[in-house]
Coordinates of C-alpha atoms and ligand atoms in Angstrom, one line a residue:
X1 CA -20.4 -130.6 180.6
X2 CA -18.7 -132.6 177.8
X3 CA -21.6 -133.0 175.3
X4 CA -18.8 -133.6 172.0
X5 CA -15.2 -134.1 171.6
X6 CA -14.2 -131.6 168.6
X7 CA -13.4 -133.6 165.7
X8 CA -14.6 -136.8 167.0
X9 CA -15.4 -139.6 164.8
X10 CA -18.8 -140.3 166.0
X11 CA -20.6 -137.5 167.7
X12 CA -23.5 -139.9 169.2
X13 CA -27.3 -139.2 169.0
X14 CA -27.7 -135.4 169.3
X15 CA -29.2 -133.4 171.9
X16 CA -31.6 -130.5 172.1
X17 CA -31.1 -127.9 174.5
X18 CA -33.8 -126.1 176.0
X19 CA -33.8 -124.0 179.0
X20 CA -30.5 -124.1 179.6
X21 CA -30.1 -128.0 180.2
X22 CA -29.0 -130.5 177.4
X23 CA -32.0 -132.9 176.9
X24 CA -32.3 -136.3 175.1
X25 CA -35.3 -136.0 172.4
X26 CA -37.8 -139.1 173.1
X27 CA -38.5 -139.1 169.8
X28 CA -38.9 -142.7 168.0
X29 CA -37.3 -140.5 164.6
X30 CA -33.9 -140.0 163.8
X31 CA -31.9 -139.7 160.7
X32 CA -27.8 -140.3 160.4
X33 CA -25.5 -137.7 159.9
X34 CA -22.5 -138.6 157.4
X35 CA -19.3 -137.2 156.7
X36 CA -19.3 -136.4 153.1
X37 CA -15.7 -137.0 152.2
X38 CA -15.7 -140.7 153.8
X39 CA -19.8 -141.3 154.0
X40 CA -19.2 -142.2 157.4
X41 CA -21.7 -142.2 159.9
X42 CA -20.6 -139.6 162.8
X43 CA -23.5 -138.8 164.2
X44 CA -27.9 -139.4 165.0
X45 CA -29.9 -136.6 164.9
X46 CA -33.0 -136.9 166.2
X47 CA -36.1 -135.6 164.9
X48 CA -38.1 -133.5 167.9
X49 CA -41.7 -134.3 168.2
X50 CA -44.3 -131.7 168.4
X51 CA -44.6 -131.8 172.2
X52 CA -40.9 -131.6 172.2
X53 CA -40.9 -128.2 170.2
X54 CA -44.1 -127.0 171.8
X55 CA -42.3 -127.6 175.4
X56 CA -39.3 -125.2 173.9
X57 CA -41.2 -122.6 173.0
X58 CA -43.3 -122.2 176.3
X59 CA -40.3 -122.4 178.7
X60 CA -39.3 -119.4 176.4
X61 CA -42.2 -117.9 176.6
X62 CA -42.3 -118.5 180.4
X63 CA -38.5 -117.0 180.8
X64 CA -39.0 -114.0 178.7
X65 CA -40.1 -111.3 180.7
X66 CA -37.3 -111.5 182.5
X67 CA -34.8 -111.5 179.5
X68 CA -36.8 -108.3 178.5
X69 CA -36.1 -106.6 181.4
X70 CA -32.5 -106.4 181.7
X71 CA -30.7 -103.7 180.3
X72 CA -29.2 -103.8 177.1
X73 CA -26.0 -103.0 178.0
X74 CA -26.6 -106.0 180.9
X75 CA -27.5 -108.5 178.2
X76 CA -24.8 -107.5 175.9
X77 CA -22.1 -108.7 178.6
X78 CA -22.9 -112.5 177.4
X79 CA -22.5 -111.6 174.0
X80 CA -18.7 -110.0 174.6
X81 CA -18.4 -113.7 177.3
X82 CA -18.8 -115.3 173.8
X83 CA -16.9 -113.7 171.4
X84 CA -14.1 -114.4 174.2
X85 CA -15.2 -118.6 174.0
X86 CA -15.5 -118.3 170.0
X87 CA -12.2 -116.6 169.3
X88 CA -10.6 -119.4 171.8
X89 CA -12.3 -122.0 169.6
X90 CA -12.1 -120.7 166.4
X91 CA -10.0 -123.4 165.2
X92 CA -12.2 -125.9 166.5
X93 CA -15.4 -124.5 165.3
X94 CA -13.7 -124.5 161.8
X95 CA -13.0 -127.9 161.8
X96 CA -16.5 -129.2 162.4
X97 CA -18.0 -127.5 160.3
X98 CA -15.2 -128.6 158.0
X99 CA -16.1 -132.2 158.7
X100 CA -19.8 -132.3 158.7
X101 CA -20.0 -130.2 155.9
X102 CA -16.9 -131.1 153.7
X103 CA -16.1 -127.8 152.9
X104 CA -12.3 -126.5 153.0
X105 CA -11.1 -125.8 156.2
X106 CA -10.2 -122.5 154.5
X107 CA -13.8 -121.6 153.9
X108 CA -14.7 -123.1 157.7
X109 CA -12.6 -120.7 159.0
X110 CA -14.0 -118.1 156.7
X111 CA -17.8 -119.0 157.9
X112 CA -16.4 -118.9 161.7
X113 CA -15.1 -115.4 161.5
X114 CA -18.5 -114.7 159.7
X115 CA -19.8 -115.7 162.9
X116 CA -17.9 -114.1 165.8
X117 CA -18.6 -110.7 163.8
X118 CA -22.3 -111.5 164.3
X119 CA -21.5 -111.5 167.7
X120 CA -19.8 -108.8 167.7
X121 CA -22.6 -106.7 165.8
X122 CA -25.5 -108.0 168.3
X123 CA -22.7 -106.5 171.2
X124 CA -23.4 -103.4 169.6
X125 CA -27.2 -103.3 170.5
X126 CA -27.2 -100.4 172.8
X127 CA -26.3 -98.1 170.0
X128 CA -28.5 -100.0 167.3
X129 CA -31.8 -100.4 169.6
X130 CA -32.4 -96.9 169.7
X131 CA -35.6 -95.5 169.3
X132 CA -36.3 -91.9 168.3
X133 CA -38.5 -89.2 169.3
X134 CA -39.8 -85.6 168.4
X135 CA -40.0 -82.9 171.0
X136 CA -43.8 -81.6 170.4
X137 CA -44.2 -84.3 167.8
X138 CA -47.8 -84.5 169.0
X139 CA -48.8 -81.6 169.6
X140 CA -47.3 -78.2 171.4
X141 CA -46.4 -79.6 174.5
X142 CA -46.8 -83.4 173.6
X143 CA -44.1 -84.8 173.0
X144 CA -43.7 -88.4 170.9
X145 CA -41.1 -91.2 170.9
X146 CA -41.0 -94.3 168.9
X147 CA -39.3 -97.4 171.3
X148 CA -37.8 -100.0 169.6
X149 CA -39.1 -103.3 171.9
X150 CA -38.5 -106.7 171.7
X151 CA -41.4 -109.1 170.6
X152 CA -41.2 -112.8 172.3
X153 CA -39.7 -116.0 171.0
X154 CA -38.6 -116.5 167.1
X155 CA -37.0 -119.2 165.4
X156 CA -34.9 -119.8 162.6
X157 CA -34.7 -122.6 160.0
X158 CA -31.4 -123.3 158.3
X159 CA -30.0 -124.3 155.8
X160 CA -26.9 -127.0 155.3
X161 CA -24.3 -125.2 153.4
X162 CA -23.5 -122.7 156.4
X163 CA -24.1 -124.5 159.2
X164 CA -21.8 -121.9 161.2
X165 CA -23.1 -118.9 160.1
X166 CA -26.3 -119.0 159.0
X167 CA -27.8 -119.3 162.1
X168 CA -25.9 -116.4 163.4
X169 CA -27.4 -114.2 160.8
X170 CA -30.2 -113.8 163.1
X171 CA -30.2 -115.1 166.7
X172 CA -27.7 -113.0 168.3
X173 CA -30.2 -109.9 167.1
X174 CA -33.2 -111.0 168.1
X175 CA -31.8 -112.3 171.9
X176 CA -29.5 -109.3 172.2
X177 CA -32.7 -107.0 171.8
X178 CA -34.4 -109.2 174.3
X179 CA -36.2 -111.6 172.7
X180 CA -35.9 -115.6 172.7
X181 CA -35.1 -117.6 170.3
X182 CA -34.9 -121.6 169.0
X183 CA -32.8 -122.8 166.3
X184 CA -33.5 -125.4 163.8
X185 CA -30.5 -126.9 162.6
X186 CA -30.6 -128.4 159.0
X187 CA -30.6 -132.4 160.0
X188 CA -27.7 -133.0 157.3
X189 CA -25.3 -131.1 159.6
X190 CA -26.7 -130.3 163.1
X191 CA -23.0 -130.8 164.3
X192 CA -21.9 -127.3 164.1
X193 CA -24.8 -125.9 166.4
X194 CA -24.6 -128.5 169.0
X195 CA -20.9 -127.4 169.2
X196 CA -22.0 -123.6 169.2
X197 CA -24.2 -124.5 171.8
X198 CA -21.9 -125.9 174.5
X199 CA -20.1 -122.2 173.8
X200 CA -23.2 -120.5 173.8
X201 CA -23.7 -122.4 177.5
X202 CA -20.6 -121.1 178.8
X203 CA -21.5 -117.4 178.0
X204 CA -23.9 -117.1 180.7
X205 CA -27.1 -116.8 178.8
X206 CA -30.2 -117.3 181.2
X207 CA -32.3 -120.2 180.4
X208 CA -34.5 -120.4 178.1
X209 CA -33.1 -117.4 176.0
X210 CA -31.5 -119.5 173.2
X211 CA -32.7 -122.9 172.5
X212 CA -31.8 -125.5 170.0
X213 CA -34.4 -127.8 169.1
X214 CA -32.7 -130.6 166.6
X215 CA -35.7 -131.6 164.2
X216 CA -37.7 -131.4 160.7
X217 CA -41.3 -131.0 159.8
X218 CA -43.2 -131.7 163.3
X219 CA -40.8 -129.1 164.5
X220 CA -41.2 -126.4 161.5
X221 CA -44.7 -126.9 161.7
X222 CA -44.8 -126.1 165.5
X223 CA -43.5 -123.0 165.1
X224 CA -46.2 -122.0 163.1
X225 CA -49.0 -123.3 165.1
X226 CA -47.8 -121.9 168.3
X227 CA -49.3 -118.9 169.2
X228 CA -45.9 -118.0 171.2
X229 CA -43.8 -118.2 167.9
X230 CA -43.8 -114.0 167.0
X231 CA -41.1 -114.6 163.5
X232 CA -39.5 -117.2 161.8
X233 CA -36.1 -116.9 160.0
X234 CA -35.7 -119.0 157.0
X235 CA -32.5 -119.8 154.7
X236 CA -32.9 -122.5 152.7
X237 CA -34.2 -123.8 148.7
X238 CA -36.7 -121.6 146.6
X239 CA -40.0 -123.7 147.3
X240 CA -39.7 -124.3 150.6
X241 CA -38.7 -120.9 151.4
X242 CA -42.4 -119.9 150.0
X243 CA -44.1 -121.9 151.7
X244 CA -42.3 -120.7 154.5
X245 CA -43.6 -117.3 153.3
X246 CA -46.9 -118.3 152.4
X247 CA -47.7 -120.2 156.1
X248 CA -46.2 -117.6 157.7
X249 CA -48.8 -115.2 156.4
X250 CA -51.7 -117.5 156.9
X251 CA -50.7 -117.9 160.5
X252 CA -50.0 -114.4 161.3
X253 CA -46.2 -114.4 161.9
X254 CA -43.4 -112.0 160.8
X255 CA -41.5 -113.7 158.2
X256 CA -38.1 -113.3 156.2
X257 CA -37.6 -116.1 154.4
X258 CA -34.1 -116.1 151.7
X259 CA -34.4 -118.7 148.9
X260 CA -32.3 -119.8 146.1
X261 CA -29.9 -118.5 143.5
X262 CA -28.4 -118.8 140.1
X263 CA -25.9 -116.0 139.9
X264 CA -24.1 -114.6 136.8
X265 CA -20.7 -113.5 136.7
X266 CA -19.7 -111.0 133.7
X267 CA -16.5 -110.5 132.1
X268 CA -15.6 -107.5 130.0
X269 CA -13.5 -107.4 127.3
X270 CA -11.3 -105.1 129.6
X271 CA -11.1 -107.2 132.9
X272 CA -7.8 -108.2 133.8
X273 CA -8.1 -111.8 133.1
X274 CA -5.2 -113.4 135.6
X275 CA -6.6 -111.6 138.8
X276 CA -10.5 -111.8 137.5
X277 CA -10.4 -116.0 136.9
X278 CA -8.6 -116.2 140.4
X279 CA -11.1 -114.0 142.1
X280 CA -13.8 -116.4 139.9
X281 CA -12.1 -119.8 141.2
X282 CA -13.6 -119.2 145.0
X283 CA -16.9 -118.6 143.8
X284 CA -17.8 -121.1 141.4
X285 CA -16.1 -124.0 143.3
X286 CA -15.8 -122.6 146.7
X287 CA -17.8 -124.9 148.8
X288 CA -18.1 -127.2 145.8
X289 CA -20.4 -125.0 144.4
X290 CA -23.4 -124.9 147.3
X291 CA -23.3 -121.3 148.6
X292 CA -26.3 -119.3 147.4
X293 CA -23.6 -116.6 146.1
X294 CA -21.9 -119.2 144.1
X295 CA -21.1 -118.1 140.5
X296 CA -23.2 -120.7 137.9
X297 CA -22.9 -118.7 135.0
X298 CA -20.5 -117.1 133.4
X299 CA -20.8 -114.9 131.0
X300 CA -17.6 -113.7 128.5
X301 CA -19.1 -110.5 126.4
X302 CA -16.9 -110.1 122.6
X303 CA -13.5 -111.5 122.0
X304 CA -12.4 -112.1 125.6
X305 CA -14.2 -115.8 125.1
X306 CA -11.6 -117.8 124.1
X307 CA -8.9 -116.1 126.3
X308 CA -10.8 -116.3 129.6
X309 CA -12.1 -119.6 128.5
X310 CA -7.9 -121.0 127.9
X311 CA -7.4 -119.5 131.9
X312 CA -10.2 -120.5 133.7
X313 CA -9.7 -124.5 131.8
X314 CA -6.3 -124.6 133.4
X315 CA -7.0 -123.3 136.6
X316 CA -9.9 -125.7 136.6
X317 CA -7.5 -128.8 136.0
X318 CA -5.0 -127.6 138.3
X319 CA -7.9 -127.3 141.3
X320 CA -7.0 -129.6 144.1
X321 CA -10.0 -131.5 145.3
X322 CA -10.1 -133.6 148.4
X323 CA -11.2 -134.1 151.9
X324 CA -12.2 -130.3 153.3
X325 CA -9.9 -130.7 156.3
X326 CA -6.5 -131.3 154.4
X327 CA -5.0 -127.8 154.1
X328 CA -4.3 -128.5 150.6
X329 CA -7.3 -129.3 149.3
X330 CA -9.0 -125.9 147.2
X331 CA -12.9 -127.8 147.2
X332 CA -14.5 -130.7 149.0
X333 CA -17.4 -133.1 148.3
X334 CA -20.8 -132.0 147.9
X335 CA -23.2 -132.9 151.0
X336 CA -24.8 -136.0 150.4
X337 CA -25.3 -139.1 147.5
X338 CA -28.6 -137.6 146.7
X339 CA -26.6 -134.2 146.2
X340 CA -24.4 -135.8 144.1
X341 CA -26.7 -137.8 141.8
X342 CA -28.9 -134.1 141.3
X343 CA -25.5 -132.4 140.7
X344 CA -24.6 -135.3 137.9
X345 CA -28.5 -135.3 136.6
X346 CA -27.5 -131.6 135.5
X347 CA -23.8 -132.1 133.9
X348 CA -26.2 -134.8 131.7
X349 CA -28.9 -132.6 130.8
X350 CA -26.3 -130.5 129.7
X351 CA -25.3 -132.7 127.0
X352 CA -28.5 -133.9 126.0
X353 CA -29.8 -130.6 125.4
X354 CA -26.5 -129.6 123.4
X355 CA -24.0 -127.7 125.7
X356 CA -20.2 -128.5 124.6
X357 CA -18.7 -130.7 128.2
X358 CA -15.0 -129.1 128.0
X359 CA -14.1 -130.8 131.3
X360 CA -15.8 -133.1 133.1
X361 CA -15.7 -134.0 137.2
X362 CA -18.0 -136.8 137.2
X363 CA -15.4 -139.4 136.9
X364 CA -13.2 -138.1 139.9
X365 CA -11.7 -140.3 142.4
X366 CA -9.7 -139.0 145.2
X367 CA -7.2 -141.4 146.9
X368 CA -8.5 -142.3 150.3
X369 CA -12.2 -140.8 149.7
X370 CA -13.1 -143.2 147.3
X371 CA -16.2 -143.4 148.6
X372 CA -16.7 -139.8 149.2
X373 CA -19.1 -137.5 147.5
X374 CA -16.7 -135.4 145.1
X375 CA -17.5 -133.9 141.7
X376 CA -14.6 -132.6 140.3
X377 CA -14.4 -128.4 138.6
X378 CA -17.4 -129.0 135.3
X379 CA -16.8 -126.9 132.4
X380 CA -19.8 -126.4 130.0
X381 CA -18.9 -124.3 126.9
X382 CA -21.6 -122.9 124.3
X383 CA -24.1 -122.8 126.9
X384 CA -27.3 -120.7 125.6
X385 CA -30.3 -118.8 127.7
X386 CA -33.1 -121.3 127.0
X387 CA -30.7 -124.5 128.4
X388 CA -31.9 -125.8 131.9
X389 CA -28.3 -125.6 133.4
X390 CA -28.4 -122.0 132.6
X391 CA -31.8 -121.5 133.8
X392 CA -31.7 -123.8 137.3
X393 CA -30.3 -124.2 141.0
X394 CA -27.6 -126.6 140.1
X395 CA -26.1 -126.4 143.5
X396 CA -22.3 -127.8 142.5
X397 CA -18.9 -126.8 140.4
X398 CA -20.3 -126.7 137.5
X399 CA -19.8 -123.4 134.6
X400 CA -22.2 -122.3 132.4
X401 CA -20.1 -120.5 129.8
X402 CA -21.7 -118.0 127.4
X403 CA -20.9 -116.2 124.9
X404 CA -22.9 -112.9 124.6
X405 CA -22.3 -110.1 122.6
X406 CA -22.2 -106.8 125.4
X407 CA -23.2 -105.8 128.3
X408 CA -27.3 -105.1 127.6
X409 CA -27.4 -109.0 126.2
X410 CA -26.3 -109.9 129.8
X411 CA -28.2 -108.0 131.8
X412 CA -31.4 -108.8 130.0
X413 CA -30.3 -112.7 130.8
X414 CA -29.8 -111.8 134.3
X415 CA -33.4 -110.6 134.2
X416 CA -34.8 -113.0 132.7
X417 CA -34.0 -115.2 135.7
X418 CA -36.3 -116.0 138.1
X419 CA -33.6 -115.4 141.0
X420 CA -32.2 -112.3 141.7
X421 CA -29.8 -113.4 144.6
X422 CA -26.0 -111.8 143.1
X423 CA -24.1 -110.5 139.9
X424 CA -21.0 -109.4 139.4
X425 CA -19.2 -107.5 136.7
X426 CA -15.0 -108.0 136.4
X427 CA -14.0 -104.6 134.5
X428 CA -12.2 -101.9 134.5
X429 CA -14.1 -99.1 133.7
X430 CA -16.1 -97.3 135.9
X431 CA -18.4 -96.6 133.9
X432 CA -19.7 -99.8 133.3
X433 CA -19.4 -100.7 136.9
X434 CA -21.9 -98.1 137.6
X435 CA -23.7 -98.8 134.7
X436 CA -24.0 -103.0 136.0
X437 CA -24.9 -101.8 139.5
X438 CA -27.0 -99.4 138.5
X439 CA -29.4 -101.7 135.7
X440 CA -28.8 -105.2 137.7
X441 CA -31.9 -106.3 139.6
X442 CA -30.3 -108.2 141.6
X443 CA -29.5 -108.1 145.8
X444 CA -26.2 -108.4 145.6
X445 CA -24.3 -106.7 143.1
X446 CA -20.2 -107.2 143.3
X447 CA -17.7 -105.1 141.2
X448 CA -14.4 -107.5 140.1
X449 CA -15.4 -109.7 143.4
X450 CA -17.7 -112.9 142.4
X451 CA -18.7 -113.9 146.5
X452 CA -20.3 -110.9 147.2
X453 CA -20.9 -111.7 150.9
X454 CA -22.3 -109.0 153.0
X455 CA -20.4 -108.0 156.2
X456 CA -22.1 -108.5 159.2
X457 CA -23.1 -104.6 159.8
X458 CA -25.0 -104.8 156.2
X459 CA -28.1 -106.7 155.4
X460 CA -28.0 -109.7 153.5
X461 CA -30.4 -109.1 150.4
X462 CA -31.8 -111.0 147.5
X463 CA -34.7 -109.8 144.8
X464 CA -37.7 -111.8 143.1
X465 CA -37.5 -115.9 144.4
X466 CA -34.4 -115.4 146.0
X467 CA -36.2 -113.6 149.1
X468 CA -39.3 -113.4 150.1
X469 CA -40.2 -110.4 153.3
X470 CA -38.8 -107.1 153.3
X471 CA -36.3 -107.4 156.2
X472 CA -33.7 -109.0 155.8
X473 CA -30.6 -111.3 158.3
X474 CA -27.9 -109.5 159.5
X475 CA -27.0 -105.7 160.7
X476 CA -30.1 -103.6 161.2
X477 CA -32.3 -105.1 159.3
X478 CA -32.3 -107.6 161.8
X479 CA -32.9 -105.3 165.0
X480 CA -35.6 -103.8 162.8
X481 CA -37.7 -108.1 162.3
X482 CA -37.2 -108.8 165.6
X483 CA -38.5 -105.5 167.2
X484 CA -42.1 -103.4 167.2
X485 CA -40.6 -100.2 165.9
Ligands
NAD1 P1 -33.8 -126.9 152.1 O1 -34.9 -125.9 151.7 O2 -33.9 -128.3 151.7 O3 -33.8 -126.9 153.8 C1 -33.7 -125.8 154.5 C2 -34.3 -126.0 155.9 O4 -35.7 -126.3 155.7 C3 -33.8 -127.2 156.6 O5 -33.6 -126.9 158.0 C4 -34.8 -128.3 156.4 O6 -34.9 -129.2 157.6 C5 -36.1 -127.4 156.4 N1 -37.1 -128.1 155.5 C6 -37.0 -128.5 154.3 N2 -38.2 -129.0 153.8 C7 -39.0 -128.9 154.9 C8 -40.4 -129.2 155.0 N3 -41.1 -129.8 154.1 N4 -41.0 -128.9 156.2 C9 -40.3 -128.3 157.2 N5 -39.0 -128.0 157.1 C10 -38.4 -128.3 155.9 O7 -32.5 -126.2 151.8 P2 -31.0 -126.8 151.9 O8 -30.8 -127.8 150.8 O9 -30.7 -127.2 153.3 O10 -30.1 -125.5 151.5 C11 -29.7 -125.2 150.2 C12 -30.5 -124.1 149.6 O11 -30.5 -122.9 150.5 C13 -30.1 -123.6 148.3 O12 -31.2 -123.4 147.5 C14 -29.4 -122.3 148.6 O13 -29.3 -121.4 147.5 C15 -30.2 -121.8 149.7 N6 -29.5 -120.8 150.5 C16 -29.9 -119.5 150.3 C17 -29.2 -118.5 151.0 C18 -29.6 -117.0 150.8 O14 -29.1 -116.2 151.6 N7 -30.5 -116.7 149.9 C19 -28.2 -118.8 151.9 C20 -27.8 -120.1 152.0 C21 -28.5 -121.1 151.3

């Protein structure tokens, strides 16, 4: 079935898919989908009514015992039919996501292998769905087992600034250990999982094991009031991941809910400055600055300021910004206009409240995108703790530089923050590396890397409003949420 063209121009209105059939949503809402690098409308995504949602997850629920009941190694046959379709499509996959999202198609291509080794995790399940057991563990002649069993249907809600990946941080766990499971795209770029979809249809899936239900509140809110709905999956901003926390209690679901971030990078006086500022460039502006391990702050301890400072301002300037799907572009537009405006709110509540603008991407036009949403690389110098852009979510390329004085003035700034998503150190001393990952109370803690994305095999963590549950996406904390164990 031909349900899109990759790299069309217009996409049409969206479909869910439930029980293994595309369906139109009836529903009288829908909202447009733009391209951010032209603001051109390529797509309609509908926003599910409750019946809609409510219809997906009993057809799961009606499907699941069945799902349940074949083997492991049986159900892990789609997942390996799938890495097959994916690594056939990888280019294609990267390009949509490219194009809804406006991110290089570098970093698309990056987030698609991010993907495929999901899948090729989840294929793994035999091995990581084993229970354990005590001869005698009972008593003398009792013997006790724990069995790690799947639950019923989950669903995730996502976020827009991985509209590849994210989602693949939990469902191919939660169906590959025999559960069901509905994704909620993020309705600024729903694109990405329709096309995942039509590959997820090819791998031979039974229906009603994965669904995709295309929606907002009515279809969030469903998931909580369903008494089918075991767990939901969130990724998305601080306040609505707890409420997502909060309902989730009320209601009696198992919840992992990842918020938020506003990550500090450190420099030493020792770092070696060429290789440190180019391993810096990917995560401040990578993804124009909206990955929840983007670097926000940065922080130069003693008299490696003004050097670092000199580096990173010509690399900034030299930064090629454009439309995500030109291979020569190094960072594309931000989402949406509203993104933008928030983005631009900060870079002038930096000024007001006294922050020195070194370079400034407001202005930025890029031939052929003049309409697009671009920022161009923002450099803030003299930046101090109690400032807001130091203290918030800007969500764009923007730098907070500080100036701090060692190593305990940094941490004690990284705790002070009510994230606790990432750090890293650049150094080269052991010591201090140990000393950094040791004292950082942070989830993710990277030594001379600044995107310190875990692999597929390791959880994904975050501390304080950064996550709210205790297990995490990815790897075995995964198995572990969507199994009694
Ligand atoms: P968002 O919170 O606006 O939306 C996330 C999801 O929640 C979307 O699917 C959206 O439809 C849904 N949603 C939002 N408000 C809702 C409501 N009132 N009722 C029901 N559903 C609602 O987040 P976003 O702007 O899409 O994503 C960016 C945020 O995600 C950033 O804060 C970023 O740091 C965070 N993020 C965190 C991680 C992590 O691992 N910690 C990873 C990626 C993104």
């Amino acid at each position: 079935m031909a349900v899109l063209d990759p790299v069309s121009r217009n996409y049409g209105r969206l479909k869910n898919y439930v029980n293994g059939e595309w369906v139109d949503s009836g529903s009288s809402k829908a909202l447009e989908v733009r391209d951010p690098a032209t603001t051109d409308v390529i797509a309609q995504v509908p926003l599910s009514t409750k019946e809609e949602t409510k219809a997906a997850i009993e057809t799961a629920q009606e499907a699941w015992w069945s799902w349940r009941e074949t083997a492991p190694g049986d159900r892990t046959r789609c997942f390996f039919k799938l890495k097959t379709i994916m690594e056939r499509e990888y280019e294609n996959i990267a390009r949509i996501i490219s194009q809804e999202q406006g991110k290089t198609i570098d970093d698309a291509r990056g987030e698609t292998r991010r993907c495929i080794d999901n899948v090729d995790v989840a294929a793994g399940i035999t091995s990581l769905q084993m229970g354990y057991n005590l001869e005698d563990g009972a008593a003398s002649n009792i013997d006790e087992e724990v069995i790690v069993s799947p639950l019923g249907v989950f669903a995730a809600v996502c976020p827009f600034n991985f509209p590849g990946m994210v989602p693949f941080w939990f469902w191919p766990y939660a169906v590959a250990t025999g559960n069901m499971f509905i994704v909620k795209p993020s309705e600024q770029v729903p694109i990405t999982t329709q096309y995942m979809f039509k590959l997820i249809d090819q791998a031979g899936f039974p229906p009603g094991v994965i669904n995709l239900v295309n929606g907002r509140e009515d279809a969030v809110n469903t998931f909580f009031d369903h008494k089918d709905i075991k767990g939901i999956s969130f990724v998305g901003s601080t306040p609505v991941a707890k409420w997502i926390y909060k309902t989730a209690g009320e209601k009696g679901k198992k919840v992992q809910a990842q918020g938020g971030a506003k990550n500090s990078l450190v420099v030493m006086p020792d770092a070696v400055l060429d290789k440190t500022v180019n391993n810096m460039l990917a995560s401040f502006y990578g993804c124009a600055g909206q990955r929840c391990l983007a670097g926000s702050n940065m922080i130069a301890i003693g008299d490696v300021a003004e050097p670092l400072l000199k580096k990173w301002l010509d690399a900034s300037r030299n930064l090629k910004v454009g439309c995500g799907l030109d291979e020569a572009s190094q960072m594309g537009p931000v989402i949406s206009a509203a993104a933008k405006e928030k983005v631009l709110g900060y870079i002038q509540k930096g000024v007001d409240e006294g922050a020195k603008l070194l370079l400034d991407g407001r202005g930025i036009k890029v031939p052929g995108f003049e309409k697009g949403h671009f920022i161009g690389p923002t450099v803030f110098d003299d930046v101090t703790p109690d400032m807001t852009i130091a203290k918030e979510e800007i969500f764009g390329p923007v730098v907070c530089f500080h100036r701090m004085k060692n190593l305990d003035e940094a941490i004690e700034f990284i705790h002070q923050s009510p994230f606790g998503n990432a750090s890293s150190i650049y150094t080269q001393s052991g010591k201090l590396a140990r000393e950094f990952r040791y004292r950082c109370q942070v989830g993710n803690v990277g030594i001379n890397v600044g995107l310190v994305a875990a692999m597929a095999y390791f959880p994904f963590a975050g501390y304080k409003d950064s996550f709210f549950g205790d297990l995490h996406g990815q790897g075995q904390d995964a198995v572990k949420f969507f199994s009694d164990r």
